[in-house]
Amino acid sequence: MAPDGESGDGDGTGDVPDDGEPAGLSAAEAFALVGHEHRVAILRALLAESRAGESPTTFSALRKRAGIDVSAQFSYHLEELTGQFVRRTDDGYELRYAGWEVATAILAGTYNERAAFGPTGIAGRCPRCGEAELAAAYREEWFSVRCEACERRHARYPLPPGAIEPRSLPAVLSAFDRYVRTQLDLARENVCPGCFGVMDVRTHDGDGESPFPADRVAVYDCRRCGNRLYPPLGLFVLGTDPVRRFLRDRGADPAETPFWEFAFCVGDEAVTVEGDDPWRATIGVRAGEDRLVVTVDDDLRVVSTVVE
């Protein structure tokens, strides 16, 4: 179900005004353009200049920042990048959006770094068994949190390597918590956190016939890149005002507590599909002796809340 007012041919490329620029490159051609150490150095130099407030950057200043001694080599590689990744202006050179994406991805270690740790014990209690035996691990660019006591995994999500090495473990955990919430907030607004294409939400009643796990009742699919998200339904309501207020008033402020310590955010056991015409589902949010029943529609929007 597309957001109201959505138009186009469904692949994210329709209804784009012609700005007079040449057609884009193929993916293979684009990646080939940055396949040289001098070009990577130029992109990183432009990013550094931008952060220093020196953008656009003159030819000589950029060559000095990039550390390329031979002017002819620098000129050649800069020219190859200009158009797709770099913009030439009257005042010098600056990154286009594509160049910024490549440069920041390199600094994040997305394409060229490997990191790993754990499982390592972390603070907090398992929301299912109550034991203080949570552990975090990072393998193959996936960050996970699980309980060593009941052997249940509570979170697993891809995370760039750049989030790991500069931080202490508590800081990594905080970054991961915020990162996942931000990604899902985008999805809930029908924006793919990967490519920024349009995401559609699909729901089912848990009968196992849909192309996503039977223990999930909703999935987000990106029309453009095929990115698919099917986290527990509770994660989509954790940041809403009624849930945030209910938890905060009972000493479980979600701004201070990572999502994997809330039982309704690590599985859909607390979810009940109430009907499909219109589709409605309820999520039971417990805090202390109280329970908040949150009802959502097929856009995963909160339509009502009741405290029991």
GROMACS .gro file of C-alpha atoms in nm:
model
  308
    1MET     CA    1   0.000   0.000   0.000
    2ALA     CA    2   0.164   0.319  -0.121
    3PRO     CA    3   0.149   0.643   0.075
    4ASP     CA    4  -0.123   0.889  -0.025
    5GLY     CA    5  -0.042   1.084  -0.338
    6GLU     CA    6   0.224   0.841  -0.463
    7SER     CA    7   0.264   0.841  -0.840
    8GLY     CA    8   0.500   0.697  -1.097
    9ASP     CA    9   0.550   0.362  -1.259
   10GLY     CA   10   0.641   0.173  -0.942
   11ASP     CA   11   1.016   0.147  -0.995
   12GLY     CA   12   1.105   0.485  -0.850
   13THR     CA   13   1.217   0.627  -1.186
   14GLY     CA   14   0.895   0.775  -1.326
   15ASP     CA   15   0.781   1.138  -1.311
   16VAL     CA   16   1.134   1.273  -1.263
   17PRO     CA   17   1.181   1.608  -1.438
   18ASP     CA   18   1.449   1.630  -1.705
   19ASP     CA   19   1.715   1.868  -1.577
   20GLY     CA   20   1.920   1.853  -1.893
   21GLU     CA   21   2.198   1.639  -1.746
   22PRO     CA   22   2.320   1.326  -1.926
   23ALA     CA   23   2.178   0.987  -1.835
   24GLY     CA   24   2.342   0.810  -1.545
   25LEU     CA   25   2.601   0.535  -1.575
   26SER     CA   26   2.544   0.167  -1.529
   27ALA     CA   27   2.631   0.032  -1.184
   28ALA     CA   28   2.940  -0.142  -1.324
   29GLU     CA   29   3.060   0.178  -1.490
   30ALA     CA   30   3.002   0.381  -1.174
   31PHE     CA   31   3.199   0.140  -0.954
   32ALA     CA   32   3.477   0.123  -1.212
   33LEU     CA   33   3.515   0.500  -1.192
   34VAL     CA   34   3.619   0.485  -0.824
   35GLY     CA   35   3.843   0.180  -0.869
   36HIS     CA   36   4.172   0.365  -0.827
   37GLU     CA   37   4.351   0.481  -0.513
   38HIS     CA   38   4.397   0.835  -0.649
   39ARG     CA   39   4.023   0.870  -0.711
   40VAL     CA   40   3.943   0.745  -0.362
   41ALA     CA   41   4.196   0.998  -0.228
   42ILE     CA   42   4.024   1.277  -0.424
   43LEU     CA   43   3.679   1.187  -0.293
   44ARG     CA   44   3.807   1.169   0.064
   45ALA     CA   45   3.988   1.500   0.019
   46LEU     CA   46   3.673   1.669  -0.108
   47LEU     CA   47   3.480   1.536   0.190
   48ALA     CA   48   3.749   1.666   0.427
   49GLU     CA   49   3.744   2.005   0.256
   50SER     CA   50   3.366   2.020   0.284
   51ARG     CA   51   3.380   1.942   0.657
   52ALA     CA   52   3.642   2.214   0.698
   53GLY     CA   53   3.408   2.463   0.530
   54GLU     CA   54   3.632   2.489   0.223
   55SER     CA   55   3.389   2.379  -0.047
   56PRO     CA   56   3.407   2.434  -0.341
   57THR     CA   57   3.782   2.363  -0.340
   58THR     CA   58   4.035   2.498  -0.586
   59PHE     CA   59   4.237   2.263  -0.807
   60SER     CA   60   4.564   2.329  -0.621
   61ALA     CA   61   4.413   2.303  -0.272
   62LEU     CA   62   4.240   1.978  -0.363
   63ARG     CA   63   4.558   1.827  -0.509
   64LYS     CA   64   4.748   1.916  -0.192
   65ARG     CA   65   4.478   1.765   0.033
   66ALA     CA   66   4.463   1.447  -0.180
   67GLY     CA   67   4.842   1.407  -0.163
   68ILE     CA   68   4.889   1.343  -0.535
   69ASP     CA   69   5.224   1.492  -0.640
   70VAL     CA   70   5.205   1.456  -1.018
   71SER     CA   71   4.973   1.724  -1.152
   72ALA     CA   72   4.895   1.537  -1.476
   73GLN     CA   73   4.788   1.224  -1.285
   74PHE     CA   74   4.574   1.428  -1.047
   75SER     CA   75   4.411   1.617  -1.335
   76TYR     CA   76   4.329   1.294  -1.520
   77HIS     CA   77   4.168   1.119  -1.222
   78LEU     CA   78   3.977   1.430  -1.116
   79GLU     CA   79   3.838   1.463  -1.468
   80GLU     CA   80   3.722   1.100  -1.463
   81LEU     CA   81   3.526   1.165  -1.144
   82THR     CA   82   3.379   1.493  -1.262
   83GLY     CA   83   3.019   1.459  -1.371
   84GLN     CA   84   2.912   1.151  -1.182
   85PHE     CA   85   3.078   1.202  -0.843
   86VAL     CA   86   3.228   1.550  -0.853
   87ARG     CA   87   3.082   1.882  -0.967
   88ARG     CA   88   3.298   2.154  -1.126
   89THR     CA   89   3.192   2.511  -1.042
   90ASP     CA   90   3.334   2.856  -1.111
   91ASP     CA   91   3.497   2.845  -0.766
   92GLY     CA   92   3.641   2.495  -0.782
   93TYR     CA   93   3.526   2.139  -0.715
   94GLU     CA   94   3.275   1.986  -0.478
   95LEU     CA   95   3.114   1.650  -0.415
   96ARG     CA   96   2.792   1.552  -0.582
   97TYR     CA   97   2.557   1.343  -0.371
   98ALA     CA   98   2.691   1.020  -0.524
   99GLY     CA   99   3.046   1.124  -0.436
  100TRP     CA  100   2.945   1.206  -0.082
  101GLU     CA  101   2.780   0.864  -0.047
  102VAL     CA  102   3.093   0.684  -0.169
  103ALA     CA  103   3.329   0.889   0.047
  104THR     CA  104   3.125   0.843   0.365
  105ALA     CA  105   3.077   0.472   0.295
  106ILE     CA  106   3.454   0.433   0.265
  107LEU     CA  107   3.508   0.614   0.595
  108ALA     CA  108   3.239   0.396   0.755
  109GLY     CA  109   3.430   0.088   0.641
  110THR     CA  110   3.129  -0.040   0.448
  111TYR     CA  111   3.331  -0.161   0.149
  112ASN     CA  112   3.680  -0.222   0.278
  113GLU     CA  113   3.694  -0.297   0.651
  114ARG     CA  114   3.621  -0.603   0.861
  115ALA     CA  115   3.554  -0.605   1.233
  116ALA     CA  116   3.436  -0.870   1.474
  117PHE     CA  117   3.394  -0.930   1.846
  118GLY     CA  118   3.201  -1.135   2.097
  119PRO     CA  119   2.985  -1.278   2.214
  120THR     CA  120   3.057  -1.040   2.500
  121GLY     CA  121   2.845  -0.995   2.812
  122ILE     CA  122   2.654  -0.667   2.836
  123ALA     CA  123   2.442  -0.493   3.098
  124GLY     CA  124   2.069  -0.552   3.116
  125ARG     CA  125   1.823  -0.835   3.170
  126CYS     CA  126   1.657  -1.066   2.925
  127PRO     CA  127   1.295  -0.954   2.873
  128ARG     CA  128   1.188  -1.317   2.838
  129CYS     CA  129   1.360  -1.511   3.115
  130GLY     CA  130   1.470  -1.223   3.336
  131GLU     CA  131   1.831  -1.337   3.365
  132ALA     CA  132   2.119  -1.087   3.347
  133GLU     CA  133   2.301  -1.288   3.081
  134LEU     CA  134   2.270  -1.077   2.769
  135ALA     CA  135   2.556  -1.088   2.521
  136ALA     CA  136   2.642  -0.889   2.208
  137ALA     CA  137   2.836  -1.003   1.903
  138TYR     CA  138   2.945  -0.861   1.568
  139ARG     CA  139   3.013  -1.091   1.273
  140GLU     CA  140   3.007  -1.035   0.897
  141GLU     CA  141   2.870  -0.680   0.943
  142TRP     CA  142   2.574  -0.806   1.150
  143PHE     CA  143   2.528  -0.693   1.510
  144SER     CA  144   2.327  -0.918   1.741
  145VAL     CA  145   2.209  -0.935   2.101
  146ARG     CA  146   2.103  -1.262   2.261
  147CYS     CA  147   2.043  -1.415   2.601
  148GLU     CA  148   2.296  -1.681   2.698
  149ALA     CA  149   2.057  -1.824   2.960
  150CYS     CA  150   1.749  -1.894   2.747
  151GLU     CA  151   1.939  -1.891   2.416
  152ARG     CA  152   1.696  -1.651   2.252
  153ARG     CA  153   1.816  -1.388   2.005
  154HIS     CA  154   1.662  -1.048   2.070
  155ALA     CA  155   1.813  -0.835   1.793
  156ARG     CA  156   2.004  -0.880   1.469
  157TYR     CA  157   2.063  -0.601   1.220
  158PRO     CA  158   2.340  -0.501   0.975
  159LEU     CA  159   2.571  -0.230   1.104
  160PRO     CA  160   2.863  -0.060   0.921
  161PRO     CA  161   3.209  -0.149   1.060
  162GLY     CA  162   3.274   0.219   1.123
  163ALA     CA  163   3.030   0.204   1.414
  164ILE     CA  164   3.244  -0.049   1.601
  165GLU     CA  165   3.609   0.039   1.632
  166PRO     CA  166   3.597   0.408   1.739
  167ARG     CA  167   3.364   0.336   2.033
  168SER     CA  168   3.357   0.158   2.366
  169LEU     CA  169   3.113  -0.133   2.391
  170PRO     CA  170   2.848   0.073   2.579
  171ALA     CA  171   2.876   0.340   2.312
  172VAL     CA  172   2.843   0.078   2.035
  173LEU     CA  173   2.528  -0.057   2.201
  174SER     CA  174   2.380   0.291   2.223
  175ALA     CA  175   2.465   0.360   1.859
  176PHE     CA  176   2.312   0.028   1.749
  177ASP     CA  177   1.994   0.097   1.945
  178ARG     CA  178   1.950   0.440   1.787
  179TYR     CA  179   2.051   0.315   1.443
  180VAL     CA  180   1.786   0.043   1.435
  181ARG     CA  181   1.514   0.275   1.561
  182THR     CA  182   1.604   0.538   1.300
  183GLN     CA  183   1.600   0.280   1.019
  184LEU     CA  184   1.255   0.159   1.121
  185ASP     CA  185   1.123   0.512   1.163
  186LEU     CA  186   1.214   0.570   0.798
  187ALA     CA  187   1.041   0.248   0.693
  188ARG     CA  188   0.728   0.347   0.882
  189GLU     CA  189   0.723   0.664   0.673
  190ASN     CA  190   0.749   0.445   0.358
  191VAL     CA  191   1.112   0.546   0.297
  192CYS     CA  192   1.369   0.271   0.239
  193PRO     CA  193   1.663   0.318   0.479
  194GLY     CA  194   1.892   0.160   0.221
  195CYS     CA  195   1.822   0.339  -0.108
  196PHE     CA  196   1.549   0.589  -0.005
  197GLY     CA  197   1.305   0.432  -0.248
  198VAL     CA  198   0.939   0.375  -0.165
  199MET     CA  199   0.865   0.102   0.090
  200ASP     CA  200   0.529  -0.073   0.104
  201VAL     CA  201   0.397  -0.254   0.410
  202ARG     CA  202   0.218  -0.588   0.383
  203THR     CA  203   0.038  -0.764   0.664
  204HIS     CA  204  -0.097  -1.111   0.725
  205ASP     CA  205  -0.261  -1.307   1.002
  206GLY     CA  206   0.031  -1.535   1.092
  207ASP     CA  207  -0.091  -1.838   0.896
  208GLY     CA  208   0.254  -1.894   0.747
  209GLU     CA  209   0.142  -1.859   0.385
  210SER     CA  210   0.306  -1.523   0.322
  211PRO     CA  211   0.668  -1.492   0.200
  212PHE     CA  212   0.799  -1.388   0.539
  213PRO     CA  213   0.833  -1.569   0.874
  214ALA     CA  214   0.511  -1.704   1.017
  215ASP     CA  215   0.598  -1.547   1.354
  216ARG     CA  216   0.584  -1.200   1.198
  217VAL     CA  217   0.265  -1.022   1.098
  218ALA     CA  218   0.409  -0.739   0.889
  219VAL     CA  219   0.687  -0.680   0.639
  220TYR     CA  220   0.819  -0.374   0.460
  221ASP     CA  221   0.943  -0.417   0.100
  222CYS     CA  222   1.129  -0.158  -0.105
  223ARG     CA  223   1.003  -0.123  -0.460
  224ARG     CA  224   1.342  -0.005  -0.583
  225CYS     CA  225   1.614  -0.220  -0.423
  226GLY     CA  226   1.415  -0.510  -0.275
  227ASN     CA  227   1.525  -0.430   0.081
  228ARG     CA  228   1.297  -0.621   0.319
  229LEU     CA  229   1.235  -0.550   0.687
  230TYR     CA  230   1.024  -0.768   0.914
  231PRO     CA  231   1.114  -0.681   1.274
  232PRO     CA  232   0.870  -0.735   1.560
  233LEU     CA  233   0.564  -0.514   1.535
  234GLY     CA  234   0.638  -0.363   1.875
  235LEU     CA  235   0.943  -0.186   1.737
  236PHE     CA  236   0.720   0.021   1.513
  237VAL     CA  237   0.521   0.159   1.809
  238LEU     CA  238   0.805   0.196   2.060
  239GLY     CA  239   0.867   0.556   1.959
  240THR     CA  240   0.503   0.664   1.945
  241ASP     CA  241   0.377   0.912   2.204
  242PRO     CA  242   0.126   0.683   2.384
  243VAL     CA  243   0.378   0.401   2.428
  244ARG     CA  244   0.663   0.631   2.523
  245ARG     CA  245   0.445   0.808   2.782
  246PHE     CA  246   0.310   0.481   2.925
  247LEU     CA  247   0.659   0.337   2.973
  248ARG     CA  248   0.816   0.657   3.103
  249ASP     CA  249   0.542   0.702   3.365
  250ARG     CA  250   0.623   0.353   3.496
  251GLY     CA  251   0.998   0.398   3.520
  252ALA     CA  252   1.093   0.233   3.191
  253ASP     CA  253   1.182   0.532   2.978
  254PRO     CA  254   1.246   0.403   2.622
  255ALA     CA  255   1.490   0.690   2.571
  256GLU     CA  256   1.711   0.534   2.840
  257THR     CA  257   1.641   0.165   2.781
  258PRO     CA  258   1.758  -0.024   2.469
  259PHE     CA  259   1.480  -0.177   2.265
  260TRP     CA  260   1.599  -0.535   2.325
  261GLU     CA  261   1.507  -0.506   2.693
  262PHE     CA  262   1.137  -0.467   2.607
  263ALA     CA  263   0.959  -0.800   2.557
  264PHE     CA  264   0.715  -0.655   2.299
  265CYS     CA  265   1.012  -0.541   2.086
  266VAL     CA  266   1.194  -0.875   2.054
  267GLY     CA  267   0.914  -1.090   1.921
  268ASP     CA  268   0.552  -1.087   1.813
  269GLU     CA  269   0.421  -1.308   2.094
  270ALA     CA  270   0.238  -1.004   2.234
  271VAL     CA  271   0.068  -0.937   1.897
  272THR     CA  272  -0.284  -1.048   1.812
  273VAL     CA  273  -0.440  -0.996   1.470
  274GLU     CA  274  -0.797  -0.891   1.547
  275GLY     CA  275  -0.940  -0.881   1.196
  276ASP     CA  276  -0.867  -0.822   0.829
  277ASP     CA  277  -1.161  -0.610   0.709
  278PRO     CA  278  -1.028  -0.366   0.806
  279TRP     CA  279  -0.699  -0.520   0.919
  280ARG     CA  280  -0.625  -0.453   1.285
  281ALA     CA  281  -0.367  -0.589   1.527
  282THR     CA  282  -0.311  -0.531   1.896
  283ILE     CA  283   0.022  -0.520   2.077
  284GLY     CA  284   0.043  -0.579   2.451
  285VAL     CA  285   0.295  -0.349   2.617
  286ARG     CA  286   0.369  -0.442   2.980
  287ALA     CA  287   0.534  -0.224   3.243
  288GLY     CA  288   0.514  -0.321   3.607
  289GLU     CA  289   0.162  -0.433   3.692
  290ASP     CA  290   0.003  -0.250   3.399
  291ARG     CA  291  -0.056  -0.338   3.038
  292LEU     CA  292  -0.112  -0.101   2.749
  293VAL     CA  293  -0.303  -0.246   2.455
  294VAL     CA  294  -0.204  -0.068   2.135
  295THR     CA  295  -0.416  -0.115   1.823
  296VAL     CA  296  -0.259  -0.050   1.482
  297ASP     CA  297  -0.401  -0.048   1.131
  298ASP     CA  298  -0.259  -0.196   0.812
  299ASP     CA  299  -0.024   0.101   0.776
  300LEU     CA  300   0.106   0.017   1.125
  301ARG     CA  301  -0.034   0.346   1.255
  302VAL     CA  302  -0.167   0.359   1.610
  303VAL     CA  303  -0.546   0.396   1.605
  304SER     CA  304  -0.621   0.345   1.975
  305THR     CA  305  -0.465   0.263   2.314
  306VAL     CA  306  -0.618   0.123   2.632
  307VAL     CA  307  -0.453   0.071   2.971
  308GLU     CA  308  -0.561  -0.250   3.142
   0.00000   0.00000   0.00000
